[in-house]
Coordinates of N, CA, C and O in Angstrom, one line a residue:
M1 N 19.0 13.6 31.2 CA 17.8 12.7 30.7 C 18.0 12.5 29.3 O 18.1 13.6 28.5
R2 N 18.1 11.2 28.8 CA 18.4 11.0 27.4 C 17.2 10.8 26.6 O 16.3 10.5 27.0
K3 N 17.4 11.4 25.4 CA 16.3 11.6 24.7 C 16.1 10.2 23.7 O 17.2 9.7 23.1
A4 N 15.0 9.6 23.6 CA 14.8 8.4 23.1 C 15.1 8.7 21.3 O 14.4 9.5 20.9
R5 N 15.6 7.6 20.8 CA 15.9 7.8 19.4 C 14.7 7.1 18.9 O 14.2 6.0 19.3
Q6 N 14.3 7.8 17.7 CA 13.0 6.9 17.0 C 13.7 6.2 15.7 O 14.7 6.6 15.2
V7 N 13.4 4.9 15.7 CA 13.9 4.1 14.6 C 12.9 3.6 13.9 O 11.9 3.2 14.3
E8 N 13.0 3.8 12.5 CA 12.0 3.2 11.6 C 12.3 1.8 11.2 O 13.7 1.3 10.8
V9 N 11.3 0.9 11.4 CA 11.9 -0.4 11.2 C 10.6 -0.9 9.8 O 9.6 -0.5 9.9
P10 N 11.3 -1.4 8.7 CA 10.4 -1.8 7.7 C 9.3 -2.7 8.2 O 9.5 -3.6 8.8
L11 N 8.1 -2.4 7.3 CA 7.0 -3.3 7.9 C 7.3 -4.8 7.0 O 7.7 -4.7 6.0
T12 N 6.9 -5.9 7.4 CA 6.9 -7.1 6.9 C 5.7 -7.3 6.0 O 5.0 -6.3 5.8
E13 N 5.9 -8.1 4.7 CA 4.8 -8.1 3.7 C 3.4 -8.4 4.5 O 2.3 -7.8 3.9
E14 N 3.5 -9.2 5.3 CA 2.1 -9.5 5.9 C 1.5 -8.3 6.8 O 0.3 -8.1 6.8
Q15 N 2.5 -7.3 7.4 CA 1.8 -6.2 8.0 C 1.2 -5.4 7.0 O 0.4 -4.5 7.2
L16 N 2.0 -5.2 5.9 CA 1.9 -4.3 4.7 C 0.5 -4.7 4.3 O -0.6 -4.1 3.7
K17 N 0.2 -6.0 4.0 CA -1.0 -6.9 3.5 C -2.1 -6.3 4.3 O -3.3 -6.1 4.0
G18 N -2.0 -6.5 5.7 CA -2.9 -6.1 6.7 C -3.4 -4.6 6.6 O -4.6 -4.4 6.6
M19 N -2.4 -3.8 6.5 CA -2.6 -2.4 6.3 C -3.5 -2.1 5.0 O -4.2 -1.5 5.0
I20 N -3.3 -2.7 3.9 CA -3.5 -2.5 2.6 C -5.3 -3.1 2.6 O -5.9 -2.7 2.0
R21 N -5.3 -4.3 3.3 CA -6.8 -4.9 3.5 C -7.6 -4.1 4.1 O -8.9 -4.0 3.7
R22 N -7.5 -3.0 4.9 CA -8.1 -2.0 5.6 C -8.6 -1.0 4.6 O -9.6 -0.3 5.0
F23 N -8.0 -0.7 3.3 CA -8.6 0.1 2.4 C -9.6 -0.2 1.7 O -10.3 0.5 1.1
D24 N -10.1 -1.5 1.9 CA -11.3 -2.1 1.3 C -12.7 -1.5 2.2 O -13.0 -2.2 3.1
T25 N -12.9 -0.4 1.9 CA -14.0 0.3 2.7 C -15.5 0.0 2.5 O -16.3 -0.2 3.3
D26 N -15.7 -0.8 1.1 CA -16.8 -1.6 0.8 C -17.1 -2.9 1.4 O -18.3 -3.5 1.1
G27 N -16.2 -3.6 1.8 CA -16.0 -4.9 2.5 C -16.4 -6.0 1.2 O -16.8 -7.0 1.4
D28 N -16.1 -5.7 0.2 CA -16.4 -6.7 -1.0 C -15.0 -7.7 -1.2 O -14.9 -8.4 -2.1
G29 N -13.9 -7.3 -0.4 CA -12.9 -8.3 -0.5 C -11.7 -7.9 -1.5 O -10.8 -8.4 -1.8
K30 N -12.0 -7.0 -2.2 CA -11.2 -6.3 -3.2 C -10.9 -4.9 -3.1 O -11.7 -4.2 -2.5
I31 N -9.6 -4.4 -3.5 CA -9.3 -3.0 -3.4 C -9.4 -2.6 -4.8 O -8.7 -2.8 -5.7
S32 N -10.3 -1.3 -4.8 CA -10.4 -0.7 -6.1 C -9.3 0.4 -6.2 O -8.8 0.5 -5.2
R33 N -9.4 1.1 -7.4 CA -8.5 2.2 -7.5 C -8.6 3.6 -6.7 O -7.7 3.9 -5.7
K34 N -9.9 3.6 -6.4 CA -10.6 4.6 -5.4 C -10.0 4.2 -4.2 O -9.4 5.0 -3.2
E35 N -10.1 3.1 -3.8 CA -10.2 2.9 -2.1 C -8.5 2.8 -1.9 O -8.2 3.2 -0.9
L36 N -7.7 2.5 -3.1 CA -6.3 2.4 -2.7 C -5.9 4.0 -2.9 O -5.1 4.5 -2.0
K37 N -6.6 4.7 -3.7 CA -5.9 6.3 -3.6 C -6.2 6.7 -2.2 O -5.5 7.6 -1.6
V38 N -7.5 6.5 -1.6 CA -8.0 7.2 -0.4 C -7.0 6.4 0.8 O -6.6 7.0 1.6
G39 N -6.6 5.3 0.6 CA -5.9 4.5 1.5 C -4.3 5.2 1.4 O -3.8 5.3 2.7
L40 N -4.0 5.4 0.3 CA -2.5 5.8 0.3 C -2.4 7.4 0.9 O -1.7 7.6 1.4
R41 N -3.4 8.0 0.5 CA -3.6 9.3 0.9 C -3.7 9.5 2.5 O -3.0 10.1 3.4
S42 N -4.4 8.4 3.0 CA -4.5 8.4 4.8 C -3.1 7.9 5.2 O -2.9 8.3 6.4
L43 N -2.2 7.4 4.5 CA -1.0 7.1 5.1 C -0.1 8.3 4.8 O 1.2 8.4 5.3
G44 N -0.5 9.4 4.5 CA 0.4 10.7 3.9 C 1.2 10.7 2.8 O 2.0 11.3 2.5
L45 N 0.9 9.7 2.0 CA 1.8 9.8 0.7 C 1.1 10.7 -0.3 O 0.0 10.9 -0.6
R46 N 2.1 11.5 -1.0 CA 1.7 12.3 -1.8 C 1.3 12.0 -3.0 O 1.7 10.8 -3.5
F47 N 0.6 12.5 -3.9 CA 0.2 12.0 -5.3 C -0.4 10.8 -5.2 O -0.1 9.8 -6.1
S48 N -1.4 10.7 -4.2 CA -1.9 9.1 -4.0 C -2.7 8.6 -5.2 O -2.7 7.5 -5.5
G49 N -3.2 9.6 -6.2 CA -3.9 9.1 -7.1 C -3.0 8.7 -8.3 O -3.3 7.3 -8.8
F50 N -1.9 9.2 -8.6 CA -1.0 8.9 -9.5 C -0.4 7.5 -9.0 O -0.3 6.3 -9.5
R51 N -0.2 7.7 -7.6 CA 0.6 6.2 -6.8 C -0.4 4.8 -7.0 O 0.1 3.8 -7.2
A52 N -1.8 5.2 -6.7 CA -2.7 4.4 -6.9 C -2.7 3.6 -8.2 O -2.9 2.2 -8.5
I53 N -2.8 4.5 -9.3 CA -2.7 4.0 -10.7 C -1.7 3.0 -11.0 O -1.8 2.0 -11.6
R54 N -0.4 3.5 -10.7 CA 0.9 2.9 -10.9 C 0.6 1.7 -10.3 O 1.1 0.5 -10.7
A55 N 0.3 1.4 -8.9 CA 0.2 0.1 -8.1 C -0.7 -0.8 -8.6 O -0.4 -1.9 -8.7
L56 N -1.6 -0.3 -8.9 CA -2.8 -1.0 -9.7 C -2.5 -1.8 -11.0 O -2.6 -3.0 -11.1
H57 N -1.8 -1.0 -11.7 CA -1.4 -1.6 -13.0 C -0.1 -2.5 -12.7 O -0.3 -3.6 -13.5
H58 N 0.6 -2.4 -12.0 CA 1.6 -3.2 -11.6 C 1.0 -4.8 -11.1 O 1.5 -5.8 -11.3
A59 N 0.2 -4.5 -10.0 CA -0.3 -5.6 -9.4 C -1.5 -6.2 -9.9 O -1.9 -7.5 -9.6
D60 N -2.4 -5.7 -10.6 CA -3.5 -6.3 -11.3 C -3.3 -7.2 -12.2 O -3.6 -7.1 -13.5
A61 N -3.0 -8.5 -12.0 CA -2.4 -9.5 -12.8 C -3.6 -9.7 -14.1 O -3.6 -10.1 -15.2
N62 N -4.7 -10.0 -13.6 CA -6.0 -10.3 -14.4 C -6.6 -9.1 -15.1 O -7.6 -9.5 -16.0
G63 N -6.1 -8.0 -14.9 CA -6.7 -6.8 -15.6 C -8.0 -6.4 -15.3 O -8.8 -5.7 -16.0
D64 N -8.7 -6.8 -14.3 CA -10.2 -6.5 -13.9 C -10.5 -5.1 -13.1 O -11.5 -4.8 -13.0
G65 N -9.2 -4.5 -12.9 CA -9.2 -3.1 -12.6 C -9.4 -3.1 -10.8 O -9.5 -1.9 -10.1
V66 N -9.2 -4.2 -10.3 CA -9.3 -4.3 -8.8 C -8.1 -5.1 -8.4 O -7.6 -6.1 -9.2
I67 N -7.9 -5.1 -7.1 CA -6.7 -5.8 -6.3 C -7.7 -6.9 -5.5 O -8.4 -6.6 -4.5
N68 N -7.4 -8.3 -6.1 CA -8.2 -9.0 -5.4 C -7.2 -10.0 -4.3 O -6.1 -9.4 -4.2
D69 N -7.6 -10.9 -3.5 CA -6.6 -11.7 -2.4 C -5.5 -12.2 -3.2 O -4.4 -12.1 -2.5
D70 N -5.5 -12.9 -4.3 CA -4.5 -13.6 -4.9 C -3.5 -12.2 -5.6 O -2.2 -12.9 -5.7
E71 N -4.0 -11.2 -5.5 CA -3.0 -10.1 -6.2 C -2.3 -9.4 -4.9 O -1.4 -8.8 -5.2
M72 N -2.7 -9.6 -3.8 CA -2.2 -8.7 -2.7 C -1.0 -8.8 -2.4 O -0.2 -7.9 -2.2
N73 N -0.3 -10.3 -2.6 CA 1.2 -10.4 -2.4 C 2.0 -9.4 -3.5 O 2.9 -8.7 -2.9
E74 N 1.5 -9.4 -4.5 CA 2.1 -8.6 -5.4 C 2.2 -7.1 -5.2 O 3.0 -6.3 -5.4
L75 N 1.1 -6.7 -4.8 CA 0.7 -5.2 -4.2 C 1.5 -5.0 -3.1 O 2.2 -3.8 -2.9
A76 N 1.6 -5.7 -2.2 CA 2.4 -5.4 -0.9 C 4.0 -5.4 -1.2 O 4.7 -4.5 -0.8
K77 N 4.5 -6.3 -2.1 CA 5.8 -6.3 -2.5 C 6.3 -5.0 -3.3 O 6.9 -4.1 -3.3
Y78 N 5.0 -4.4 -4.3 CA 5.3 -3.3 -4.9 C 5.3 -2.1 -4.0 O 6.4 -1.3 -4.3
V79 N 4.5 -2.1 -2.8 CA 4.5 -0.8 -2.0 C 5.9 -0.9 -1.3 O 6.4 0.3 -1.2
S80 N 6.1 -2.1 -0.8 CA 7.5 -2.1 -0.2 C 8.8 -1.6 -1.0 O 9.5 -0.8 -0.3
N81 N 8.9 -2.2 -2.1 CA 10.0 -1.7 -2.9 C 9.8 -0.4 -3.5 O 10.7 0.2 -3.4
K82 N 8.7 0.3 -3.8 CA 8.6 1.5 -4.2 C 8.7 2.7 -3.1 O 9.2 3.7 -3.1
W83 N 8.0 2.4 -2.2 CA 8.0 3.6 -1.1 C 8.6 2.9 0.2 O 8.6 3.8 1.1
G84 N 9.5 1.9 0.3 CA 10.4 1.5 1.4 C 9.7 1.7 2.6 O 8.6 1.1 2.9
R85 N 10.3 2.2 3.9 CA 9.7 1.8 4.9 C 8.5 2.8 5.3 O 8.3 4.1 4.9
M86 N 7.3 2.4 5.7 CA 6.2 2.9 6.1 C 5.8 2.8 7.4 O 6.1 1.9 8.0
R87 N 5.4 3.9 8.2 CA 4.9 3.7 9.6 C 3.6 3.3 9.7 O 2.9 3.7 8.9

């Protein structure tokens, strides 16, 4: 019996954005630093607080401290480039 190989496939930006949108636990349409931290931790990423701060700093174009829908593309690109393949 052959053992199945597990192949990691990078997520598309649309898949990443869908995943990140689920981090919006209060339903306001924005991702706060706390929501991003909890979401990244749920994905198994270590140092999620630090990573959330860095990602927010990178993607928060208007400086309001949250990621809105307009900034979601930049956040998805950052996550994809920084942390590569995510399951």
